[in-house]
Amino acid sequence: MPEALIARGRPLVSATPRPIVITIDGPAGTGKSSVARALARRLGLDFLDTGAMYRAAAAVVIEKGLPLADPRAIVAAVVAANIHFDWSDDPPSIIANGRRLGSRIREPDVTAIVSPVSAIPELRTHMVSRQREIARQHPRLVTEGRDQGSVVFPDAAVKLYLDADPTVRALRRAEQLRAAGSSVPLDQLLREMVERDRADAAKPTGAMVRPADAELVDTTSLTFEQVVDRLEDLVRARVERV
Ligand code: DC
């Protein structure tokens, strides 16, 4: 069916009764998080922000004063913190050690250490099993991260991979920061972004890769609405086709 003929904005109907997991991976600054959230809403699916889980782990590391050089202590503290979402909130709140973390997970000190924390292999194993557990409880799911299509849900119904020109990604991040009241020079943002991409792609486990069976969407010259439309069309064409 030509994608343009697919009606948008109604709950997704599957041609089979199986669970529907849609994975969205890709680097920072592609608009991935907000696009994934909007897509889930349009399709009537739940949304899982796996970056929030790694950010919550980083917040636990800071709260407990643990050194990055002690991965065993970090893994023990993160497992004990029982990081999970309260799905009765909209959007779901992330909770660690029984407390809602809210905007804490977006603060600069958390952002500064989340990449090395998320590179600890045993911590990833723990998070991956939590993510699969969430998918069992929420079998109609859009899940967003770096390894969702490659490692966590290799059998996902639809795999999407968003990318964009690094300069455009840095500009988008600058705009987000400006809206939040802070300003960082563009060349610094670009340098940090390229370095984070390099670190994310070089992780021993869960490295950021584009799965061979993922649909690549380059968002460089697309508006937010155009990206969501494109993803919605791709998903409907794959899932609703009989
Ligand atoms: O998407 P984000 O900026 O909230 O991700 C925070 C960090 O967690 C980032 O360094 C990448 C990492 N991450 C990961 O390793 N695997 C995921 N599935 C999601 C995020």
mmCIF file of C-alpha atoms and ligand atoms in Angstrom:
data_model
loop_
_atom_site.group_PDB
_atom_site.id
_atom_site.type_symbol
_atom_site.label_atom_id
_atom_site.label_comp_id
_atom_site.label_asym_id
_atom_site.label_seq_id
_atom_site.Cartn_x
_atom_site.Cartn_y
_atom_site.Cartn_z
ATOM 1 C CA MET A 1 0.000 0.000 0.000
ATOM 2 C CA PRO A 2 1.460 3.453 -0.872
ATOM 3 C CA GLU A 3 2.414 5.136 2.389
ATOM 4 C CA ALA A 4 0.626 8.376 1.435
ATOM 5 C CA LEU A 5 -2.721 6.558 1.427
ATOM 6 C CA ILE A 6 -2.394 5.439 5.031
ATOM 7 C CA ALA A 7 -4.675 7.391 7.388
ATOM 8 C CA ARG A 8 -2.708 8.933 10.258
ATOM 9 C CA GLY A 9 -3.460 9.608 13.908
ATOM 10 C CA ARG A 10 -5.556 6.612 14.969
ATOM 11 C CA PRO A 11 -4.646 3.669 17.226
ATOM 12 C CA LEU A 12 -2.414 1.144 15.500
ATOM 13 C CA VAL A 13 -4.177 -2.017 14.366
ATOM 14 C CA SER A 14 -1.995 -5.070 14.046
ATOM 15 C CA ALA A 15 -2.553 -7.679 11.356
ATOM 16 C CA THR A 16 -1.558 -10.312 13.965
ATOM 17 C CA PRO A 17 -2.395 -10.591 17.685
ATOM 18 C CA ARG A 18 1.311 -10.662 18.651
ATOM 19 C CA PRO A 19 2.860 -7.975 20.880
ATOM 20 C CA ILE A 20 4.036 -4.896 18.961
ATOM 21 C CA VAL A 21 7.421 -3.512 19.903
ATOM 22 C CA ILE A 22 8.749 -0.589 17.862
ATOM 23 C CA THR A 23 12.370 0.340 18.480
ATOM 24 C CA ILE A 24 13.864 3.774 17.844
ATOM 25 C CA ASP A 25 17.629 4.116 18.112
ATOM 26 C CA GLY A 26 20.185 6.708 17.104
ATOM 27 C CA PRO A 27 22.501 9.393 18.459
ATOM 28 C CA ALA A 28 21.600 12.434 20.580
ATOM 29 C CA GLY A 29 20.206 15.519 18.874
ATOM 30 C CA THR A 30 18.173 13.692 16.236
ATOM 31 C CA GLY A 31 14.966 14.604 18.056
ATOM 32 C CA LYS A 32 14.594 10.923 18.916
ATOM 33 C CA SER A 33 13.022 11.288 22.381
ATOM 34 C CA SER A 34 10.319 13.794 21.534
ATOM 35 C CA VAL A 35 9.610 12.109 18.205
ATOM 36 C CA ALA A 36 9.331 8.675 19.858
ATOM 37 C CA ARG A 37 6.965 10.042 22.505
ATOM 38 C CA ALA A 38 4.771 11.727 19.865
ATOM 39 C CA LEU A 39 4.750 8.584 17.725
ATOM 40 C CA ALA A 40 3.657 6.420 20.674
ATOM 41 C CA ARG A 41 0.846 8.845 21.450
ATOM 42 C CA ARG A 42 -0.387 8.873 17.831
ATOM 43 C CA LEU A 43 -0.354 5.092 17.586
ATOM 44 C CA GLY A 44 -1.910 4.516 21.008
ATOM 45 C CA LEU A 45 1.170 2.650 22.301
ATOM 46 C CA ASP A 46 3.117 2.983 25.559
ATOM 47 C CA PHE A 47 6.483 4.747 25.460
ATOM 48 C CA LEU A 48 9.716 3.631 27.122
ATOM 49 C CA ASP A 49 12.607 6.117 27.509
ATOM 50 C CA THR A 50 15.573 3.806 28.200
ATOM 51 C CA GLY A 51 17.990 6.748 28.419
ATOM 52 C CA ALA A 52 16.026 7.794 31.534
ATOM 53 C CA MET A 53 16.923 4.445 33.154
ATOM 54 C CA TYR A 54 20.662 4.996 32.560
ATOM 55 C CA ARG A 55 20.309 8.595 33.740
ATOM 56 C CA ALA A 56 18.589 7.360 36.927
ATOM 57 C CA ALA A 57 21.522 4.971 37.466
ATOM 58 C CA ALA A 58 23.937 7.915 37.106
ATOM 59 C CA ALA A 59 21.881 9.910 39.649
ATOM 60 C CA VAL A 60 22.151 6.976 42.098
ATOM 61 C CA VAL A 61 25.953 6.880 41.596
ATOM 62 C CA ILE A 62 26.173 10.582 42.489
ATOM 63 C CA GLU A 63 23.787 10.306 45.437
ATOM 64 C CA LYS A 64 25.797 7.435 46.938
ATOM 65 C CA GLY A 65 29.123 9.163 46.179
ATOM 66 C CA LEU A 66 30.456 6.119 44.301
ATOM 67 C CA PRO A 67 33.642 6.407 42.215
ATOM 68 C CA LEU A 68 33.368 5.499 38.520
ATOM 69 C CA ALA A 69 36.409 3.289 39.083
ATOM 70 C CA ASP A 70 34.286 0.888 41.203
ATOM 71 C CA PRO A 71 31.830 -0.745 38.774
ATOM 72 C CA ARG A 72 30.937 -3.555 41.221
ATOM 73 C CA ALA A 73 29.745 -1.078 43.850
ATOM 74 C CA ILE A 74 27.871 0.859 41.150
ATOM 75 C CA VAL A 75 26.051 -2.221 39.886
ATOM 76 C CA ALA A 76 25.144 -3.279 43.448
ATOM 77 C CA ALA A 77 23.792 0.208 44.270
ATOM 78 C CA VAL A 78 21.824 0.434 41.016
ATOM 79 C CA VAL A 79 20.243 -3.010 41.469
ATOM 80 C CA ALA A 80 19.354 -2.123 45.088
ATOM 81 C CA ALA A 81 17.816 1.195 43.934
ATOM 82 C CA ASN A 82 15.099 -0.750 42.046
ATOM 83 C CA ILE A 83 14.891 1.756 39.188
ATOM 84 C CA HIS A 84 11.427 1.576 37.642
ATOM 85 C CA PHE A 85 8.639 3.676 36.158
ATOM 86 C CA ASP A 86 5.319 4.604 37.725
ATOM 87 C CA TRP A 87 3.033 4.076 34.722
ATOM 88 C CA SER A 88 0.079 5.699 36.474
ATOM 89 C CA ASP A 89 1.748 9.096 35.821
ATOM 90 C CA ASP A 90 1.624 10.634 32.334
ATOM 91 C CA PRO A 91 4.392 10.637 31.227
ATOM 92 C CA PRO A 92 5.529 7.771 33.491
ATOM 93 C CA SER A 93 7.811 8.949 36.344
ATOM 94 C CA ILE A 94 11.175 7.335 36.889
ATOM 95 C CA ILE A 95 11.761 6.154 40.454
ATOM 96 C CA ALA A 96 14.959 5.123 42.276
ATOM 97 C CA ASN A 97 15.201 4.141 45.944
ATOM 98 C CA GLY A 98 11.470 4.785 46.212
ATOM 99 C CA ARG A 99 11.705 8.436 45.103
ATOM 100 C CA ARG A 100 10.548 10.154 41.911
ATOM 101 C CA LEU A 101 13.610 11.667 40.242
ATOM 102 C CA GLY A 102 11.794 14.118 37.947
ATOM 103 C CA SER A 103 14.057 16.633 36.222
ATOM 104 C CA ARG A 104 17.053 15.528 38.354
ATOM 105 C CA ILE A 105 18.021 13.060 35.603
ATOM 106 C CA ARG A 106 18.508 15.919 33.084
ATOM 107 C CA GLU A 107 20.865 17.954 35.296
ATOM 108 C CA PRO A 108 24.441 18.578 34.025
ATOM 109 C CA ASP A 109 26.240 16.465 36.680
ATOM 110 C CA VAL A 110 24.085 13.446 35.737
ATOM 111 C CA THR A 111 24.599 14.065 32.000
ATOM 112 C CA ALA A 112 28.353 14.330 32.584
ATOM 113 C CA ILE A 113 28.699 10.750 33.930
ATOM 114 C CA VAL A 114 25.840 8.870 32.286
ATOM 115 C CA SER A 115 27.924 7.706 29.328
ATOM 116 C CA PRO A 116 30.639 5.937 31.429
ATOM 117 C CA VAL A 117 27.981 4.569 33.807
ATOM 118 C CA SER A 118 25.996 3.168 30.860
ATOM 119 C CA ALA A 119 29.189 1.529 29.524
ATOM 120 C CA ILE A 120 29.467 -0.886 32.507
ATOM 121 C CA PRO A 121 28.600 -4.293 30.975
ATOM 122 C CA GLU A 122 26.917 -5.796 34.111
ATOM 123 C CA LEU A 123 24.834 -2.657 34.531
ATOM 124 C CA ARG A 124 23.670 -2.999 30.913
ATOM 125 C CA THR A 125 22.743 -6.657 31.469
ATOM 126 C CA HIS A 126 20.575 -5.570 34.393
ATOM 127 C CA MET A 127 18.915 -2.756 32.421
ATOM 128 C CA VAL A 128 18.296 -4.970 29.386
ATOM 129 C CA SER A 129 16.453 -7.526 31.515
ATOM 130 C CA ARG A 130 14.386 -4.738 33.148
ATOM 131 C CA GLN A 131 13.520 -3.404 29.679
ATOM 132 C CA ARG A 132 12.358 -6.833 28.491
ATOM 133 C CA GLU A 133 10.288 -7.183 31.652
ATOM 134 C CA ILE A 134 8.661 -3.803 30.914
ATOM 135 C CA ALA A 135 7.865 -4.977 27.367
ATOM 136 C CA ARG A 136 6.145 -8.072 28.779
ATOM 137 C CA GLN A 137 3.971 -5.843 30.952
ATOM 138 C CA HIS A 138 3.447 -3.264 28.159
ATOM 139 C CA PRO A 139 3.288 -5.385 25.005
ATOM 140 C CA ARG A 140 2.276 -2.438 22.768
ATOM 141 C CA LEU A 141 5.400 -0.346 23.102
ATOM 142 C CA VAL A 142 7.568 2.259 21.408
ATOM 143 C CA THR A 143 11.000 1.991 23.023
ATOM 144 C CA GLU A 144 13.798 4.473 22.450
ATOM 145 C CA GLY A 145 17.545 4.298 23.116
ATOM 146 C CA ARG A 146 20.796 3.159 21.517
ATOM 147 C CA ASP A 147 20.566 -0.659 21.570
ATOM 148 C CA GLN A 148 16.851 -1.361 21.464
ATOM 149 C CA GLY A 149 16.713 -2.834 17.962
ATOM 150 C CA SER A 150 20.195 -4.369 18.028
ATOM 151 C CA VAL A 151 20.356 -6.034 21.468
ATOM 152 C CA VAL A 152 17.223 -5.699 23.579
ATOM 153 C CA PHE A 153 14.455 -6.455 21.054
ATOM 154 C CA PRO A 154 16.073 -8.140 18.035
ATOM 155 C CA ASP A 155 12.622 -9.456 16.989
ATOM 156 C CA ALA A 156 10.868 -6.063 17.168
ATOM 157 C CA ALA A 157 7.974 -5.600 14.728
ATOM 158 C CA VAL A 158 9.529 -2.399 13.356
ATOM 159 C CA LYS A 159 13.031 -0.996 13.877
ATOM 160 C CA LEU A 160 13.721 2.659 13.204
ATOM 161 C CA TYR A 161 17.062 4.458 13.297
ATOM 162 C CA LEU A 162 17.207 8.246 13.330
ATOM 163 C CA ASP A 163 20.277 10.161 12.310
ATOM 164 C CA ALA A 164 21.138 13.745 11.341
ATOM 165 C CA ASP A 165 24.100 15.847 10.339
ATOM 166 C CA PRO A 166 26.248 16.491 13.495
ATOM 167 C CA THR A 167 26.139 20.283 13.065
ATOM 168 C CA VAL A 168 22.337 20.218 12.890
ATOM 169 C CA ARG A 169 22.237 17.998 15.967
ATOM 170 C CA ALA A 170 24.478 20.433 17.850
ATOM 171 C CA LEU A 171 22.249 23.348 16.760
ATOM 172 C CA ARG A 172 19.151 21.531 18.051
ATOM 173 C CA ARG A 173 20.861 20.850 21.380
ATOM 174 C CA ALA A 174 21.883 24.534 21.603
ATOM 175 C CA GLU A 175 18.247 25.496 21.013
ATOM 176 C CA GLN A 176 17.040 23.112 23.762
ATOM 177 C CA LEU A 177 19.603 24.531 26.192
ATOM 178 C CA ARG A 178 18.653 28.108 25.286
ATOM 179 C CA ALA A 179 14.998 27.287 25.927
ATOM 180 C CA ALA A 180 16.036 25.903 29.331
ATOM 181 C CA GLY A 181 17.890 29.142 30.096
ATOM 182 C CA SER A 182 21.537 28.185 29.548
ATOM 183 C CA SER A 183 23.909 28.880 26.695
ATOM 184 C CA VAL A 184 26.877 26.787 25.567
ATOM 185 C CA PRO A 185 29.023 27.725 22.519
ATOM 186 C CA LEU A 186 28.053 25.769 19.398
ATOM 187 C CA ASP A 187 31.594 24.560 18.689
ATOM 188 C CA GLN A 188 31.818 23.124 22.224
ATOM 189 C CA LEU A 189 28.452 21.356 21.801
ATOM 190 C CA LEU A 190 29.562 19.934 18.477
ATOM 191 C CA ARG A 191 32.859 18.680 19.953
ATOM 192 C CA GLU A 192 31.067 17.072 22.923
ATOM 193 C CA MET A 193 28.480 15.487 20.660
ATOM 194 C CA VAL A 194 31.061 13.941 18.336
ATOM 195 C CA GLU A 195 32.982 12.661 21.382
ATOM 196 C CA ARG A 196 29.813 11.141 22.945
ATOM 197 C CA ASP A 197 28.950 9.447 19.626
ATOM 198 C CA ARG A 198 32.456 8.017 19.495
ATOM 199 C CA ALA A 199 32.196 6.740 23.107
ATOM 200 C CA ASP A 200 28.677 5.316 22.536
ATOM 201 C CA ALA A 201 29.838 3.518 19.371
ATOM 202 C CA ALA A 202 32.911 2.082 21.131
ATOM 203 C CA LYS A 203 31.139 0.537 24.162
ATOM 204 C CA PRO A 204 32.116 -3.104 24.748
ATOM 205 C CA THR A 205 28.429 -4.057 25.000
ATOM 206 C CA GLY A 206 25.326 -2.241 23.794
ATOM 207 C CA ALA A 207 27.317 -0.051 21.414
ATOM 208 C CA MET A 208 25.282 2.296 19.269
ATOM 209 C CA VAL A 209 24.897 0.545 15.921
ATOM 210 C CA ARG A 210 22.290 0.681 13.205
ATOM 211 C CA PRO A 211 20.738 -2.784 12.917
ATOM 212 C CA ALA A 212 20.805 -4.041 9.315
ATOM 213 C CA ASP A 213 17.009 -4.424 9.374
ATOM 214 C CA ALA A 214 16.314 -0.926 10.761
ATOM 215 C CA GLU A 215 14.723 1.768 8.627
ATOM 216 C CA LEU A 216 17.065 4.774 8.501
ATOM 217 C CA VAL A 217 15.416 8.186 8.712
ATOM 218 C CA ASP A 218 17.698 11.179 8.241
ATOM 219 C CA THR A 219 16.070 14.068 10.107
ATOM 220 C CA THR A 220 18.600 16.735 8.990
ATOM 221 C CA SER A 221 16.209 18.688 6.809
ATOM 222 C CA LEU A 222 12.871 17.526 8.226
ATOM 223 C CA THR A 223 10.649 19.342 10.725
ATOM 224 C CA PHE A 224 9.466 17.569 13.890
ATOM 225 C CA GLU A 225 6.013 16.967 12.357
ATOM 226 C CA GLN A 226 7.538 15.614 9.141
ATOM 227 C CA VAL A 227 9.642 13.114 11.097
ATOM 228 C CA VAL A 228 6.668 11.883 13.141
ATOM 229 C CA ASP A 229 4.548 11.590 9.958
ATOM 230 C CA ARG A 230 7.282 9.624 8.218
ATOM 231 C CA LEU A 231 7.731 7.225 11.150
ATOM 232 C CA GLU A 232 3.974 6.779 11.532
ATOM 233 C CA ASP A 233 3.657 5.916 7.830
ATOM 234 C CA LEU A 234 6.547 3.460 8.034
ATOM 235 C CA VAL A 235 5.071 1.706 11.082
ATOM 236 C CA ARG A 236 1.552 1.483 9.655
ATOM 237 C CA ALA A 237 2.853 0.170 6.334
ATOM 238 C CA ARG A 238 4.731 -2.602 8.175
ATOM 239 C CA VAL A 239 2.260 -3.506 10.932
ATOM 240 C CA GLU A 240 -1.140 -2.944 9.356
ATOM 241 C CA ARG A 241 -0.369 -4.454 5.983
ATOM 242 C CA VAL A 242 -2.226 -7.784 5.691
HETATM 243 O O1 DC B 1 19.159 9.369 25.249
HETATM 244 P P1 DC B 1 19.788 9.952 26.524
HETATM 245 O O2 DC B 1 20.611 11.175 26.284
HETATM 246 O O3 DC B 1 18.787 10.165 27.629
HETATM 247 O O4 DC B 1 20.795 8.802 27.009
HETATM 248 C C1 DC B 1 21.591 8.979 28.146
HETATM 249 C C2 DC B 1 22.846 8.119 28.058
HETATM 250 O O5 DC B 1 22.519 6.733 28.176
HETATM 251 C C3 DC B 1 23.676 8.260 26.787
HETATM 252 O O6 DC B 1 25.041 8.375 27.163
HETATM 253 C C4 DC B 1 23.468 6.975 26.028
HETATM 254 C C5 DC B 1 23.075 5.999 27.105
HETATM 255 N N1 DC B 1 22.085 5.032 26.654
HETATM 256 C C6 DC B 1 22.513 3.766 26.384
HETATM 257 O O7 DC B 1 23.709 3.481 26.500
HETATM 258 N N2 DC B 1 21.613 2.820 25.996
HETATM 259 C C7 DC B 1 20.311 3.131 25.861
HETATM 260 N N3 DC B 1 19.450 2.188 25.491
HETATM 261 C C8 DC B 1 19.863 4.437 26.117
HETATM 262 C C9 DC B 1 20.787 5.380 26.514
#
